[in-house]
Coordinates of C-alpha atoms in Angstrom, one line a residue:
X22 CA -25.1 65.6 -117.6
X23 CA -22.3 64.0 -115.2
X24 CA -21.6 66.0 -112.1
X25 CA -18.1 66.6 -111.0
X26 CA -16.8 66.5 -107.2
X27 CA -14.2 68.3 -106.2
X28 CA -12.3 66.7 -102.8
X29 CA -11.3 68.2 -99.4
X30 CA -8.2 69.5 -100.8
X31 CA -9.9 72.3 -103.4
X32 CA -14.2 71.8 -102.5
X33 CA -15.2 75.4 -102.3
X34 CA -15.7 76.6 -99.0
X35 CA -19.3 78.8 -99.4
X36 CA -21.3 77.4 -96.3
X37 CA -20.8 80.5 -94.3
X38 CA -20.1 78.5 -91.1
X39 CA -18.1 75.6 -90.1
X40 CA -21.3 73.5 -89.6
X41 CA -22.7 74.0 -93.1
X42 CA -18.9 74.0 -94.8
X43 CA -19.1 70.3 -92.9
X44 CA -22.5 69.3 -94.3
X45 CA -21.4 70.1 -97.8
X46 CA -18.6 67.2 -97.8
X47 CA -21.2 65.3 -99.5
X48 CA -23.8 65.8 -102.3
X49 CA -26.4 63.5 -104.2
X50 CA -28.6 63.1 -100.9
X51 CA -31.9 62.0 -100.8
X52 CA -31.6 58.7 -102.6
X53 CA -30.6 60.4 -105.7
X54 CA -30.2 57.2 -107.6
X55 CA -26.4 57.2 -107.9
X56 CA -26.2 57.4 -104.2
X57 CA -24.2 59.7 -101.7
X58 CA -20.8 61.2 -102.8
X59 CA -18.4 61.2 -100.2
X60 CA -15.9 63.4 -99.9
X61 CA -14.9 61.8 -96.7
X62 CA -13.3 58.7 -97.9
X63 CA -11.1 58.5 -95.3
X64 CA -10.1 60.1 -91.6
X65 CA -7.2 62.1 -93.1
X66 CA -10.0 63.5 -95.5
X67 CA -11.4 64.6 -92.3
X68 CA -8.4 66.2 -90.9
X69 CA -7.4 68.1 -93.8
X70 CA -10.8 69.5 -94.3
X71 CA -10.9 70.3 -90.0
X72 CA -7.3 71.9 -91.0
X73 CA -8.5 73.8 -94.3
X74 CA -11.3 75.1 -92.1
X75 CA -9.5 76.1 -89.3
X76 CA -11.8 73.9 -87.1
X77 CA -8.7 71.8 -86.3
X78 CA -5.5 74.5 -85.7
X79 CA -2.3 72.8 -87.4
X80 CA -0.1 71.5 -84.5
X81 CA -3.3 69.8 -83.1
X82 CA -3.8 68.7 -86.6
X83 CA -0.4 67.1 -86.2
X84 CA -1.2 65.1 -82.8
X85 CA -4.5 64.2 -84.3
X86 CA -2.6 62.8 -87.5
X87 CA 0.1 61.2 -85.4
X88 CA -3.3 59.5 -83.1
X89 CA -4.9 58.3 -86.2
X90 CA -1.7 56.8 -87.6
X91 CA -0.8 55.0 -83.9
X92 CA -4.7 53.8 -84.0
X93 CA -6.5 53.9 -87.2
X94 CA -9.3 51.0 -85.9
X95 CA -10.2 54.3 -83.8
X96 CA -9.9 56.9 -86.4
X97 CA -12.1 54.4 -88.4
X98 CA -15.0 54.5 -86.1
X99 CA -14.7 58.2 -85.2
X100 CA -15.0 59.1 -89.3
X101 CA -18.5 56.9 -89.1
X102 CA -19.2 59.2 -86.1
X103 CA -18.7 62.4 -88.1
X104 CA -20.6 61.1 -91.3
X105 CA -23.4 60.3 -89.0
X106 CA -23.1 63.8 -87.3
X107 CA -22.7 65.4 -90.6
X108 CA -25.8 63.8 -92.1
X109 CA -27.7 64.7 -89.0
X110 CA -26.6 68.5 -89.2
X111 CA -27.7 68.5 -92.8
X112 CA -31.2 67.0 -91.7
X113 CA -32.1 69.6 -89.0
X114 CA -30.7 72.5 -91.4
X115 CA -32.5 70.9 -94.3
X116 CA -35.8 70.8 -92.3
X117 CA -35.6 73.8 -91.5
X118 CA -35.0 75.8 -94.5
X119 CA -38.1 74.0 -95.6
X120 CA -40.0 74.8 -92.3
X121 CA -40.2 71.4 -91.5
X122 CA -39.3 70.0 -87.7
X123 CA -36.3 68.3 -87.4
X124 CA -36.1 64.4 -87.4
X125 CA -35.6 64.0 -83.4
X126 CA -33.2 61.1 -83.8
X127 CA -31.0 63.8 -85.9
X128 CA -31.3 66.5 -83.2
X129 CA -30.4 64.1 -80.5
X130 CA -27.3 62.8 -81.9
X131 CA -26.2 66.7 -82.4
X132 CA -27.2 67.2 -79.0
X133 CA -24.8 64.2 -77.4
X134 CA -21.8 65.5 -79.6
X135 CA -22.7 68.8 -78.2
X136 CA -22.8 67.6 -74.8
X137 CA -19.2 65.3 -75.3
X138 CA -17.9 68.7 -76.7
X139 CA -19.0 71.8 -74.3
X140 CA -16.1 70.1 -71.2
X141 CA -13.3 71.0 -73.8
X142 CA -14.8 74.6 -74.5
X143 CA -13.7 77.1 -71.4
X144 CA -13.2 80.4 -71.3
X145 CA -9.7 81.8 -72.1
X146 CA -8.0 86.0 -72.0
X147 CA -5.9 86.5 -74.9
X148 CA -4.3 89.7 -76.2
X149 CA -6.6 92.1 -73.9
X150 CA -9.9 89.7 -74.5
X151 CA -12.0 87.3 -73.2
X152 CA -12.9 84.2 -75.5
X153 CA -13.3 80.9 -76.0
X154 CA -9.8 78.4 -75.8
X155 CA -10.2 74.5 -77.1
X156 CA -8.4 72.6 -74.6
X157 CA -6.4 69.5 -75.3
X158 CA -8.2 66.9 -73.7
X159 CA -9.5 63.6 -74.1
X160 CA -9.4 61.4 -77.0
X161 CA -7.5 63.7 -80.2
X162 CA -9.3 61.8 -82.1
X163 CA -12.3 63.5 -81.2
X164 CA -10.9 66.7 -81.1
X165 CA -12.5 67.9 -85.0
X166 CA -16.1 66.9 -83.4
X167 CA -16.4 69.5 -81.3
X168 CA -16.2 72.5 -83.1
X169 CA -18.3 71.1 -85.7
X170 CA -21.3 70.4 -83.2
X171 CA -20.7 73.3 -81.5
X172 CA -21.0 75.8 -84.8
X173 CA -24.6 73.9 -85.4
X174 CA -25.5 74.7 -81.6
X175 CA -24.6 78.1 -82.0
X176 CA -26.0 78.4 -85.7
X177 CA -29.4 76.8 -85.0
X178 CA -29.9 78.9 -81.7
X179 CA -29.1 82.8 -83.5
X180 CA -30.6 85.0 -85.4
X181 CA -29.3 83.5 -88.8
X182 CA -30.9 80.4 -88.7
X183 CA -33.7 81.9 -91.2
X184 CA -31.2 83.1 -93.8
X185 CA -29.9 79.1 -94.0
X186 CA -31.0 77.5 -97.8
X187 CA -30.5 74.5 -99.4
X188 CA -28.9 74.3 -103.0
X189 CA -31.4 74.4 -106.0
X190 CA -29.8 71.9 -107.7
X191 CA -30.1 67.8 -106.4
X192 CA -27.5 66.7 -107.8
X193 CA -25.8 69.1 -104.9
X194 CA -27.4 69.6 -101.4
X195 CA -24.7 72.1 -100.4
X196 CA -26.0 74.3 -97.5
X197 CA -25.2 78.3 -97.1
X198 CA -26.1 80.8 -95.2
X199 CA -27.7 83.6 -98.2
X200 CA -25.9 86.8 -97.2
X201 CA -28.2 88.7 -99.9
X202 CA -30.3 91.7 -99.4
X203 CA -33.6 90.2 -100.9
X204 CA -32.5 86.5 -98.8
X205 CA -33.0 85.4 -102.8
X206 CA -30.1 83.1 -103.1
X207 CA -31.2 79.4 -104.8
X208 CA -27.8 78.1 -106.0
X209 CA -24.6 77.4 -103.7
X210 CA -22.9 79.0 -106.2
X211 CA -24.2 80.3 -109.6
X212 CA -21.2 79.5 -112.1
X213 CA -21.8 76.1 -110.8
X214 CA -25.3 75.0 -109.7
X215 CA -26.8 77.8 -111.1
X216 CA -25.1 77.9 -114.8
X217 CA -25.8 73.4 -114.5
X218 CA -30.1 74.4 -113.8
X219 CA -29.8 76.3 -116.9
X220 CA -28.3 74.1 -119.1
X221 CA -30.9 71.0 -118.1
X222 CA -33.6 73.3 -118.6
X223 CA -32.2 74.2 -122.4
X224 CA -31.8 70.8 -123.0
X225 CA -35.1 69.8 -121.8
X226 CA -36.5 72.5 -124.4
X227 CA -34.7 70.7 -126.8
X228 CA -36.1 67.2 -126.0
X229 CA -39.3 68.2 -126.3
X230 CA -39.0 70.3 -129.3
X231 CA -37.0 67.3 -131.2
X232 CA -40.3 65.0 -129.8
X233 CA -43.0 67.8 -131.8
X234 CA -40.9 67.4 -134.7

């Protein structure tokens, strides 16, 4: 049964965080033997999933376009930077929704785009309250990074981190966070994943039934 991909433009959006809606940009992990699907085909893949997201706010999406357009060698090699941080996020949430320790090579490379991305973060007041602001600086070409590294920071350290699964299904890999009362969730999504498991199993049954005959 052929899998089909949706791309950045309409990919459901079920992660639960920005991290894990990041991670789940690709699927067939693993070394599924047709190899990794990549939604990220190209950086403006990457800024209209930061912009769907709302890791990337629009009129920064606009400089960051403009960047990429002015210097796409850069844009290039900053895409290879959020693949690599992508697959990294998906190997410390993957090991540990399977109570594994994290690959350290995976946790330091979240940990230096976590450390490039904390001087941008400062504290901001805003309609009678006290958050977080993203400022402008540095590179805009960087600027989708940062958000993204520091939702895994910020996922990994809370009390959530338990409640993060990976889909059932390999053909998938999606990561969520299982909102449900038992913490019972197996599929990413049920009318997809779930609905797929079912059928391969039926048609197993009916392999082995037409092999008896």
């Amino acid at each position: 049964m052929a899998e089909t991909y949706e791309p950045v433009e309409t990919m459901d959006l079920i992660g639960g965080e920005t991290c894990l809606d990041f991670v789940n940009t690709a699927s067939r992990r693993g070394g599924h033997p047709d190899g990794l699907h990549d939604r990220l085909s190209s950086y403006a893949d990457l800024v209209t999933w930061a912009e769907r997201t709302g890791a990337t706010e629009p009129a920064e999406a606009a400089r960051i376009r403009s960047a990429a357009e002015d210097r796409p060698e850069a844009a290039e090699a900053v895409l290879e930077r959020a693949r690599l941080l992508r697959e990294s996020i998906y190997a410390v949430f993957s090991a540990s929704a399977d109570g594994t320790t994290p690959p350290a090579q995976d946790v330091a490379r979240l940990d230096a785009e976590f450390g490039r991305a904390v001087g941008r973060r400062h504290l901001g007041a805003e309609e009678g309250a006290v958050g977080w602001v993203w400022h402008e600086d540095g590179d805009p070409l960087e600027w989708i990074l940062g958000p993204i590294a520091v939702s895994a920071v910020e996922l990994l350290l809370s009390d959530h981190l338990d409640r993060v699964r990976e889909c059932g299904n390999d053909e998938c890999n999606w990561l969520f966070v299982d909102a449900s009362r038992n913490r019972s969730r197996r599929w990413c999504d049920m009318r997809e994943c779930g609905n797929r498991a079912k059928a391969r199993r039926h048609y197993a049954r009916q392999a082995r039934k037409r092999k008896r005959v």
